[in-house]
């Protein structure tokens, strides 16, 4: 039941994408006048933003789906194992 609940929560989170958790779109202009620390901070921010998902709830939902499916799979496979050798 817990695995199915995790999978359901993951599906709901992937469908619900609040705008507060969305990353802003990158500006079209590439003209920047910053220098020094501000330039390094902007480049670091842009580099990290390229690997992050567009919406954080989608990433959390995917993680819950994987955990729930793994839990269900372990329980199903555990039914085929002798009771003395069962992990859970």
PDB file of N, CA and C in Angstrom:
ATOM      1  N   UNK A   1       0.820  -1.199   0.000  1.00  0.00           N
ATOM      2  CA  UNK A   1       0.000   0.000   0.000  1.00  0.00           C
ATOM      3  C   UNK A   1       0.862   1.261   0.000  1.00  0.00           C
ATOM      4  N   UNK A   2       1.966   1.226   0.743  1.00  0.00           N
ATOM      5  CA  UNK A   2       2.825   2.408   0.804  1.00  0.00           C
ATOM      6  C   UNK A   2       3.435   2.708  -0.558  1.00  0.00           C
ATOM      7  N   UNK A   3       3.847   1.679  -1.293  1.00  0.00           N
ATOM      8  CA  UNK A   3       4.417   1.876  -2.618  1.00  0.00           C
ATOM      9  C   UNK A   3       3.413   2.459  -3.584  1.00  0.00           C
ATOM     10  N   UNK A   4       2.184   1.976  -3.523  1.00  0.00           N
ATOM     11  CA  UNK A   4       1.137   2.497  -4.396  1.00  0.00           C
ATOM     12  C   UNK A   4       0.813   3.946  -4.017  1.00  0.00           C
ATOM     13  N   UNK A   5       0.819   4.250  -2.723  1.00  0.00           N
ATOM     14  CA  UNK A   5       0.580   5.628  -2.277  1.00  0.00           C
ATOM     15  C   UNK A   5       1.693   6.555  -2.753  1.00  0.00           C
ATOM     16  N   UNK A   6       2.951   6.094  -2.692  1.00  0.00           N
ATOM     17  CA  UNK A   6       4.062   6.904  -3.195  1.00  0.00           C
ATOM     18  C   UNK A   6       3.935   7.154  -4.694  1.00  0.00           C
ATOM     19  N   UNK A   7       3.545   6.123  -5.431  1.00  0.00           N
ATOM     20  CA  UNK A   7       3.381   6.282  -6.863  1.00  0.00           C
ATOM     21  C   UNK A   7       2.239   7.255  -7.176  1.00  0.00           C
ATOM     22  N   UNK A   8       1.137   7.174  -6.428  1.00  0.00           N
ATOM     23  CA  UNK A   8       0.028   8.108  -6.624  1.00  0.00           C
ATOM     24  C   UNK A   8       0.426   9.539  -6.324  1.00  0.00           C
ATOM     25  N   UNK A   9       1.166   9.721  -5.224  1.00  0.00           N
ATOM     26  CA  UNK A   9       1.632  11.070  -4.883  1.00  0.00           C
ATOM     27  C   UNK A   9       2.583  11.598  -5.954  1.00  0.00           C
ATOM     28  N   UNK A  10       3.417  10.732  -6.491  1.00  0.00           N
ATOM     29  CA  UNK A  10       4.333  11.142  -7.554  1.00  0.00           C
ATOM     30  C   UNK A  10       3.593  11.561  -8.811  1.00  0.00           C
ATOM     31  N   UNK A  11       2.539  10.809  -9.165  1.00  0.00           N
ATOM     32  CA  UNK A  11       1.744  11.181 -10.341  1.00  0.00           C
ATOM     33  C   UNK A  11       1.042  12.521 -10.136  1.00  0.00           C
ATOM     34  N   UNK A  12       0.509  12.741  -8.939  1.00  0.00           N
ATOM     35  CA  UNK A  12      -0.141  14.020  -8.650  1.00  0.00           C
ATOM     36  C   UNK A  12       0.846  15.180  -8.713  1.00  0.00           C
ATOM     37  N   UNK A  13       2.039  14.982  -8.173  1.00  0.00           N
ATOM     38  CA  UNK A  13       3.031  16.057  -8.185  1.00  0.00           C
ATOM     39  C   UNK A  13       3.512  16.361  -9.595  1.00  0.00           C
ATOM     40  N   UNK A  14       3.607  15.336 -10.445  1.00  0.00           N
ATOM     41  CA  UNK A  14       4.035  15.587 -11.824  1.00  0.00           C
ATOM     42  C   UNK A  14       2.961  16.317 -12.619  1.00  0.00           C
ATOM     43  N   UNK A  15       1.687  16.103 -12.260  1.00  0.00           N
ATOM     44  CA  UNK A  15       0.597  16.774 -12.966  1.00  0.00           C
ATOM     45  C   UNK A  15       0.410  18.209 -12.469  1.00  0.00           C
ATOM     46  N   UNK A  16       0.684  18.453 -11.195  1.00  0.00           N
ATOM     47  CA  UNK A  16       0.500  19.769 -10.584  1.00  0.00           C
ATOM     48  C   UNK A  16       1.827  20.511 -10.646  1.00  0.00           C
ATOM     49  N   UNK A  17       1.879  21.569 -11.406  1.00  0.00           N
ATOM     50  CA  UNK A  17       3.117  22.335 -11.558  1.00  0.00           C
ATOM     51  C   UNK A  17       2.857  23.802 -11.223  1.00  0.00           C
ATOM     52  N   UNK A  18       2.977  24.168  -9.941  1.00  0.00           N
ATOM     53  CA  UNK A  18       2.725  25.568  -9.583  1.00  0.00           C
ATOM     54  C   UNK A  18       3.790  26.489 -10.172  1.00  0.00           C
ATOM     55  N   UNK A  19       3.369  27.661 -10.570  1.00  0.00           N
ATOM     56  CA  UNK A  19       4.300  28.590 -11.209  1.00  0.00           C
ATOM     57  C   UNK A  19       5.357  29.114 -10.235  1.00  0.00           C
ATOM     58  N   UNK A  20       5.079  29.062  -8.944  1.00  0.00           N
ATOM     59  CA  UNK A  20       6.058  29.536  -7.962  1.00  0.00           C
ATOM     60  C   UNK A  20       7.327  28.689  -7.965  1.00  0.00           C
ATOM     61  N   UNK A  21       7.220  27.422  -8.371  1.00  0.00           N
ATOM     62  CA  UNK A  21       8.382  26.538  -8.382  1.00  0.00           C
ATOM     63  C   UNK A  21       9.018  26.402  -9.767  1.00  0.00           C
ATOM     64  N   UNK A  22       8.572  27.194 -10.731  1.00  0.00           N
ATOM     65  CA  UNK A  22       9.153  27.154 -12.071  1.00  0.00           C
ATOM     66  C   UNK A  22      10.339  28.102 -12.160  1.00  0.00           C
ATOM     67  N   UNK A  23      11.343  27.685 -12.906  1.00  0.00           N
ATOM     68  CA  UNK A  23      12.488  28.554 -13.128  1.00  0.00           C
ATOM     69  C   UNK A  23      12.124  29.606 -14.166  1.00  0.00           C
ATOM     70  N   UNK A  24      12.662  30.811 -14.035  1.00  0.00           N
ATOM     71  CA  UNK A  24      12.367  31.838 -15.039  1.00  0.00           C
ATOM     72  C   UNK A  24      13.031  31.503 -16.368  1.00  0.00           C
ATOM     73  N   UNK A  25      12.417  31.977 -17.449  1.00  0.00           N
ATOM     74  CA  UNK A  25      13.007  31.776 -18.766  1.00  0.00           C
ATOM     75  C   UNK A  25      14.250  32.626 -18.908  1.00  0.00           C
ATOM     76  N   UNK A  26      15.191  32.139 -19.677  1.00  0.00           N
ATOM     77  CA  UNK A  26      16.441  32.856 -19.908  1.00  0.00           C
ATOM     78  C   UNK A  26      16.172  34.022 -20.853  1.00  0.00           C
ATOM     79  N   UNK A  27      16.701  35.197 -20.545  1.00  0.00           N
ATOM     80  CA  UNK A  27      16.485  36.332 -21.443  1.00  0.00           C
ATOM     81  C   UNK A  27      17.139  36.097 -22.809  1.00  0.00           C
ATOM     82  N   UNK A  28      16.531  36.667 -23.843  1.00  0.00           N
ATOM     83  CA  UNK A  28      17.046  36.463 -25.197  1.00  0.00           C
ATOM     84  C   UNK A  28      18.349  37.218 -25.438  1.00  0.00           C
ATOM     85  N   UNK A  29      18.525  38.342 -24.794  1.00  0.00           N
ATOM     86  CA  UNK A  29      19.739  39.134 -24.991  1.00  0.00           C
ATOM     87  C   UNK A  29      20.928  38.467 -24.309  1.00  0.00           C
ATOM     88  N   UNK A  30      22.049  38.500 -24.959  1.00  0.00           N
ATOM     89  CA  UNK A  30      23.276  38.002 -24.345  1.00  0.00           C
ATOM     90  C   UNK A  30      24.230  39.140 -23.999  1.00  0.00           C
ATOM     91  N   UNK A  31      23.750  40.344 -24.042  1.00  0.00           N
ATOM     92  CA  UNK A  31      24.587  41.494 -23.697  1.00  0.00           C
ATOM     93  C   UNK A  31      24.538  41.719 -22.192  1.00  0.00           C
ATOM     94  N   UNK A  32      25.644  41.554 -21.581  1.00  0.00           N
ATOM     95  CA  UNK A  32      25.741  41.763 -20.137  1.00  0.00           C
ATOM     96  C   UNK A  32      26.857  42.762 -19.886  1.00  0.00           C
ATOM     97  N   UNK A  33      26.613  43.671 -18.986  1.00  0.00           N
ATOM     98  CA  UNK A  33      27.609  44.697 -18.676  1.00  0.00           C
ATOM     99  C   UNK A  33      28.237  44.476 -17.309  1.00  0.00           C
ATOM    100  N   UNK A  34      27.927  43.357 -16.661  1.00  0.00           N
ATOM    101  CA  UNK A  34      28.486  43.123 -15.333  1.00  0.00           C
ATOM    102  C   UNK A  34      29.951  42.697 -15.439  1.00  0.00           C
ATOM    103  N   UNK A  35      30.671  42.906 -14.346  1.00  0.00           N
ATOM    104  CA  UNK A  35      32.086  42.573 -14.287  1.00  0.00           C
ATOM    105  C   UNK A  35      32.396  41.940 -12.935  1.00  0.00           C
ATOM    106  N   UNK A  36      33.495  41.255 -12.880  1.00  0.00           N
ATOM    107  CA  UNK A  36      34.004  40.719 -11.629  1.00  0.00           C
ATOM    108  C   UNK A  36      33.107  39.669 -10.996  1.00  0.00           C
ATOM    109  N   UNK A  37      32.765  39.907  -9.724  1.00  0.00           N
ATOM    110  CA  UNK A  37      31.993  38.940  -8.950  1.00  0.00           C
ATOM    111  C   UNK A  37      30.591  38.762  -9.543  1.00  0.00           C
ATOM    112  N   UNK A  38      29.971  39.849 -10.008  1.00  0.00           N
ATOM    113  CA  UNK A  38      28.631  39.749 -10.589  1.00  0.00           C
ATOM    114  C   UNK A  38      28.651  38.885 -11.848  1.00  0.00           C
ATOM    115  N   UNK A  39      29.691  38.999 -12.636  1.00  0.00           N
ATOM    116  CA  UNK A  39      29.805  38.190 -13.855  1.00  0.00           C
ATOM    117  C   UNK A  39      29.983  36.714 -13.500  1.00  0.00           C
ATOM    118  N   UNK A  40      30.807  36.424 -12.500  1.00  0.00           N
ATOM    119  CA  UNK A  40      31.016  35.044 -12.066  1.00  0.00           C
ATOM    120  C   UNK A  40      29.731  34.464 -11.483  1.00  0.00           C
ATOM    121  N   UNK A  41      28.991  35.271 -10.725  1.00  0.00           N
ATOM    122  CA  UNK A  41      27.727  34.808 -10.149  1.00  0.00           C
ATOM    123  C   UNK A  41      26.702  34.521 -11.245  1.00  0.00           C
ATOM    124  N   UNK A  42      26.626  35.384 -12.247  1.00  0.00           N
ATOM    125  CA  UNK A  42      25.679  35.174 -13.348  1.00  0.00           C
ATOM    126  C   UNK A  42      26.018  33.922 -14.124  1.00  0.00           C
ATOM    127  N   UNK A  43      27.276  33.710 -14.421  1.00  0.00           N
ATOM    128  CA  UNK A  43      27.689  32.508 -15.158  1.00  0.00           C
ATOM    129  C   UNK A  43      27.432  31.242 -14.353  1.00  0.00           C
ATOM    130  N   UNK A  44      27.679  31.296 -13.060  1.00  0.00           N
ATOM    131  CA  UNK A  44      27.399  30.134 -12.199  1.00  0.00           C
ATOM    132  C   UNK A  44      25.908  29.845 -12.157  1.00  0.00           C
ATOM    133  N   UNK A  45      25.101  30.888 -12.003  1.00  0.00           N
ATOM    134  CA  UNK A  45      23.649  30.715 -11.979  1.00  0.00           C
ATOM    135  C   UNK A  45      23.140  30.119 -13.287  1.00  0.00           C
ATOM    136  N   UNK A  46      23.625  30.633 -14.408  1.00  0.00           N
ATOM    137  CA  UNK A  46      23.190  30.125 -15.709  1.00  0.00           C
ATOM    138  C   UNK A  46      23.639  28.677 -15.921  1.00  0.00           C
ATOM    139  N   UNK A  47      24.804  28.321 -15.433  1.00  0.00           N
ATOM    140  CA  UNK A  47      25.292  26.951 -15.562  1.00  0.00           C
ATOM    141  C   UNK A  47      24.468  25.968 -14.754  1.00  0.00           C
ATOM    142  N   UNK A  48      24.123  26.338 -13.527  1.00  0.00           N
ATOM    143  CA  UNK A  48      23.306  25.468 -12.679  1.00  0.00           C
ATOM    144  C   UNK A  48      21.889  25.367 -13.240  1.00  0.00           C
ATOM    145  N   UNK A  49      21.355  26.451 -13.765  1.00  0.00           N
ATOM    146  CA  UNK A  49      19.985  26.458 -14.293  1.00  0.00           C
ATOM    147  C   UNK A  49      19.825  25.543 -15.501  1.00  0.00           C
ATOM    148  N   UNK A  50      20.906  25.282 -16.229  1.00  0.00           N
ATOM    149  CA  UNK A  50      20.780  24.423 -17.410  1.00  0.00           C
ATOM    150  C   UNK A  50      20.558  22.963 -17.032  1.00  0.00           C
ATOM    151  N   UNK A  51      20.996  22.534 -15.848  1.00  0.00           N
ATOM    152  CA  UNK A  51      20.826  21.134 -15.462  1.00  0.00           C
ATOM    153  C   UNK A  51      19.615  20.906 -14.560  1.00  0.00           C
ATOM    154  N   UNK A  52      19.005  21.967 -14.044  1.00  0.00           N
ATOM    155  CA  UNK A  52      17.833  21.826 -13.182  1.00  0.00           C
ATOM    156  C   UNK A  52      16.591  21.592 -14.024  1.00  0.00           C
ATOM    157  N   UNK A  53      15.608  20.861 -13.473  1.00  0.00           N
ATOM    158  CA  UNK A  53      14.344  20.707 -14.206  1.00  0.00           C
ATOM    159  C   UNK A  53      13.615  22.043 -14.272  1.00  0.00           C
ATOM    160  N   UNK A  54      12.736  22.201 -15.244  1.00  0.00           N
ATOM    161  CA  UNK A  54      11.992  23.453 -15.405  1.00  0.00           C
ATOM    162  C   UNK A  54      11.054  23.705 -14.227  1.00  0.00           C
ATOM    163  N   UNK A  55      10.587  22.666 -13.568  1.00  0.00           N
ATOM    164  CA  UNK A  55       9.696  22.816 -12.424  1.00  0.00           C
ATOM    165  C   UNK A  55      10.100  21.775 -11.379  1.00  0.00           C
ATOM    166  N   UNK A  56      10.311  22.210 -10.161  1.00  0.00           N
ATOM    167  CA  UNK A  56      10.831  21.322  -9.116  1.00  0.00           C
ATOM    168  C   UNK A  56       9.841  20.228  -8.715  1.00  0.00           C
ATOM    169  N   UNK A  57       8.533  20.466  -8.827  1.00  0.00           N
ATOM    170  CA  UNK A  57       7.578  19.424  -8.453  1.00  0.00           C
ATOM    171  C   UNK A  57       7.650  18.243  -9.413  1.00  0.00           C
ATOM    172  N   UNK A  58       8.006  18.498 -10.668  1.00  0.00           N
ATOM    173  CA  UNK A  58       8.174  17.398 -11.621  1.00  0.00           C
ATOM    174  C   UNK A  58       9.302  16.478 -11.203  1.00  0.00           C
ATOM    175  N   UNK A  59      10.387  17.048 -10.730  1.00  0.00           N
ATOM    176  CA  UNK A  59      11.524  16.253 -10.279  1.00  0.00           C
ATOM    177  C   UNK A  59      11.191  15.468  -9.012  1.00  0.00           C
ATOM    178  N   UNK A  60      10.507  16.101  -8.083  1.00  0.00           N
ATOM    179  CA  UNK A  60      10.107  15.406  -6.855  1.00  0.00           C
ATOM    180  C   UNK A  60       9.105  14.305  -7.159  1.00  0.00           C
ATOM    181  N   UNK A  61       8.182  14.572  -8.074  1.00  0.00           N
ATOM    182  CA  UNK A  61       7.201  13.566  -8.459  1.00  0.00           C
ATOM    183  C   UNK A  61       7.849  12.357  -9.099  1.00  0.00           C
ATOM    184  N   UNK A  62       8.853  12.599  -9.955  1.00  0.00           N
ATOM    185  CA  UNK A  62       9.579  11.490 -10.585  1.00  0.00           C
ATOM    186  C   UNK A  62      10.296  10.656  -9.538  1.00  0.00           C
ATOM    187  N   UNK A  63      10.887  11.292  -8.545  1.00  0.00           N
ATOM    188  CA  UNK A  63      11.564  10.560  -7.465  1.00  0.00           C
ATOM    189  C   UNK A  63      10.580   9.703  -6.670  1.00  0.00           C
ATOM    190  N   UNK A  64       9.402  10.244  -6.374  1.00  0.00           N
ATOM    191  CA  UNK A  64       8.395   9.464  -5.654  1.00  0.00           C
ATOM    192  C   UNK A  64       7.905   8.279  -6.481  1.00  0.00           C
ATOM    193  N   UNK A  65       7.739   8.483  -7.787  1.00  0.00           N
ATOM    194  CA  UNK A  65       7.337   7.376  -8.655  1.00  0.00           C
ATOM    195  C   UNK A  65       8.368   6.253  -8.639  1.00  0.00           C
ATOM    196  N   UNK A  66       9.636   6.604  -8.714  1.00  0.00           N
ATOM    197  CA  UNK A  66      10.705   5.601  -8.721  1.00  0.00           C
ATOM    198  C   UNK A  66      10.750   4.868  -7.379  1.00  0.00           C
ATOM    199  N   UNK A  67      10.635   5.607  -6.272  1.00  0.00           N
ATOM    200  CA  UNK A  67      10.647   4.963  -4.953  1.00  0.00           C
ATOM    201  C   UNK A  67       9.456   4.040  -4.772  1.00  0.00           C
ATOM    202  N   UNK A  68       8.272   4.491  -5.181  1.00  0.00           N
ATOM    203  CA  UNK A  68       7.080   3.665  -5.044  1.00  0.00           C
ATOM    204  C   UNK A  68       7.154   2.413  -5.895  1.00  0.00           C
ATOM    205  N   UNK A  69       7.599   2.560  -7.146  1.00  0.00           N
ATOM    206  CA  UNK A  69       7.725   1.395  -8.026  1.00  0.00           C
ATOM    207  C   UNK A  69       8.765   0.418  -7.486  1.00  0.00           C
ATOM    208  N   UNK A  70       9.852   0.931  -6.942  1.00  0.00           N
ATOM    209  CA  UNK A  70      10.875   0.060  -6.358  1.00  0.00           C
ATOM    210  C   UNK A  70      10.353  -0.697  -5.155  1.00  0.00           C
ATOM    211  N   UNK A  71       9.592  -0.026  -4.314  1.00  0.00           N
ATOM    212  CA  UNK A  71       9.029  -0.673  -3.139  1.00  0.00           C
ATOM    213  C   UNK A  71       8.036  -1.766  -3.532  1.00  0.00           C
ATOM    214  N   UNK A  72       7.175  -1.464  -4.518  1.00  0.00           N
ATOM    215  CA  UNK A  72       6.218  -2.470  -4.984  1.00  0.00           C
ATOM    216  C   UNK A  72       6.961  -3.655  -5.589  1.00  0.00           C
ATOM    217  N   UNK A  73       8.004  -3.392  -6.385  1.00  0.00           N
ATOM    218  CA  UNK A  73       8.759  -4.459  -7.031  1.00  0.00           C
ATOM    219  C   UNK A  73       9.445  -5.357  -5.992  1.00  0.00           C
ATOM    220  N   UNK A  74      10.016  -4.747  -4.951  1.00  0.00           N
ATOM    221  CA  UNK A  74      10.676  -5.542  -3.908  1.00  0.00           C
ATOM    222  C   UNK A  74       9.657  -6.424  -3.193  1.00  0.00           C
ATOM    223  N   UNK A  75       8.488  -5.880  -2.909  1.00  0.00           N
ATOM    224  CA  UNK A  75       7.466  -6.678  -2.209  1.00  0.00           C
ATOM    225  C   UNK A  75       6.944  -7.814  -3.080  1.00  0.00           C
ATOM    226  N   UNK A  76       6.760  -7.562  -4.382  1.00  0.00           N
ATOM    227  CA  UNK A  76       6.290  -8.620  -5.281  1.00  0.00           C
ATOM    228  C   UNK A  76       7.346  -9.712  -5.404  1.00  0.00           C
ATOM    229  N   UNK A  77       8.599  -9.319  -5.596  1.00  0.00           N
ATOM    230  CA  UNK A  77       9.671 -10.307  -5.706  1.00  0.00           C
ATOM    231  C   UNK A  77       9.895 -11.041  -4.394  1.00  0.00           C
ATOM    232  N   UNK A  78       9.619 -10.384  -3.270  1.00  0.00           N
ATOM    233  CA  UNK A  78       9.777 -10.999  -1.955  1.00  0.00           C
ATOM    234  C   UNK A  78       8.784 -12.143  -1.763  1.00  0.00           C
ATOM    235  N   UNK A  79       7.674 -12.106  -2.466  1.00  0.00           N
ATOM    236  CA  UNK A  79       6.684 -13.185  -2.366  1.00  0.00           C
ATOM    237  C   UNK A  79       7.204 -14.486  -2.971  1.00  0.00           C
ATOM    238  N   UNK A  80       8.173 -14.407  -3.880  1.00  0.00           N
ATOM    239  CA  UNK A  80       8.719 -15.596  -4.523  1.00  0.00           C
ATOM    240  C   UNK A  80       9.882 -16.208  -3.740  1.00  0.00           C
ATOM    241  N   UNK A  81      10.286 -15.566  -2.659  1.00  0.00           N
ATOM    242  CA  UNK A  81      11.423 -16.017  -1.858  1.00  0.00           C
ATOM    243  C   UNK A  81      10.898 -16.760  -0.635  1.00  0.00           C
ATOM    244  N   UNK A  82      11.672 -17.725  -0.165  1.00  0.00           N
ATOM    245  CA  UNK A  82      11.316 -18.462   1.061  1.00  0.00           C
ATOM    246  C   UNK A  82      11.186 -17.486   2.227  1.00  0.00           C
ATOM    247  N   UNK A  83      10.335 -17.791   3.179  1.00  0.00           N
ATOM    248  CA  UNK A  83      10.109 -16.902   4.318  1.00  0.00           C
ATOM    249  C   UNK A  83      11.376 -16.676   5.131  1.00  0.00           C
ATOM    250  N   UNK A  84      12.253 -17.646   5.214  1.00  0.00           N
ATOM    251  CA  UNK A  84      13.483 -17.474   5.998  1.00  0.00           C
ATOM    252  C   UNK A  84      14.456 -16.521   5.328  1.00  0.00           C
ATOM    253  N   UNK A  85      14.373 -16.382   3.996  1.00  0.00           N
ATOM    254  CA  UNK A  85      15.300 -15.535   3.233  1.00  0.00           C
ATOM    255  C   UNK A  85      14.720 -14.172   2.875  1.00  0.00           C
ATOM    256  N   UNK A  86      13.498 -13.885   3.268  1.00  0.00           N
ATOM    257  CA  UNK A  86      12.845 -12.633   2.907  1.00  0.00           C
ATOM    258  C   UNK A  86      13.560 -11.449   3.559  1.00  0.00           C
ATOM    259  N   UNK A  87      13.686 -10.383   2.812  1.00  0.00           N
ATOM    260  CA  UNK A  87      14.346  -9.174   3.350  1.00  0.00           C
ATOM    261  C   UNK A  87      13.381  -8.320   4.149  1.00  0.00           C
ATOM    262  N   UNK A  88      12.129  -8.289   3.756  1.00  0.00           N
ATOM    263  CA  UNK A  88      11.170  -7.387   4.401  1.00  0.00           C
ATOM    264  C   UNK A  88       9.978  -8.146   4.899  1.00  0.00           C
TER     265      UNK A  88
END
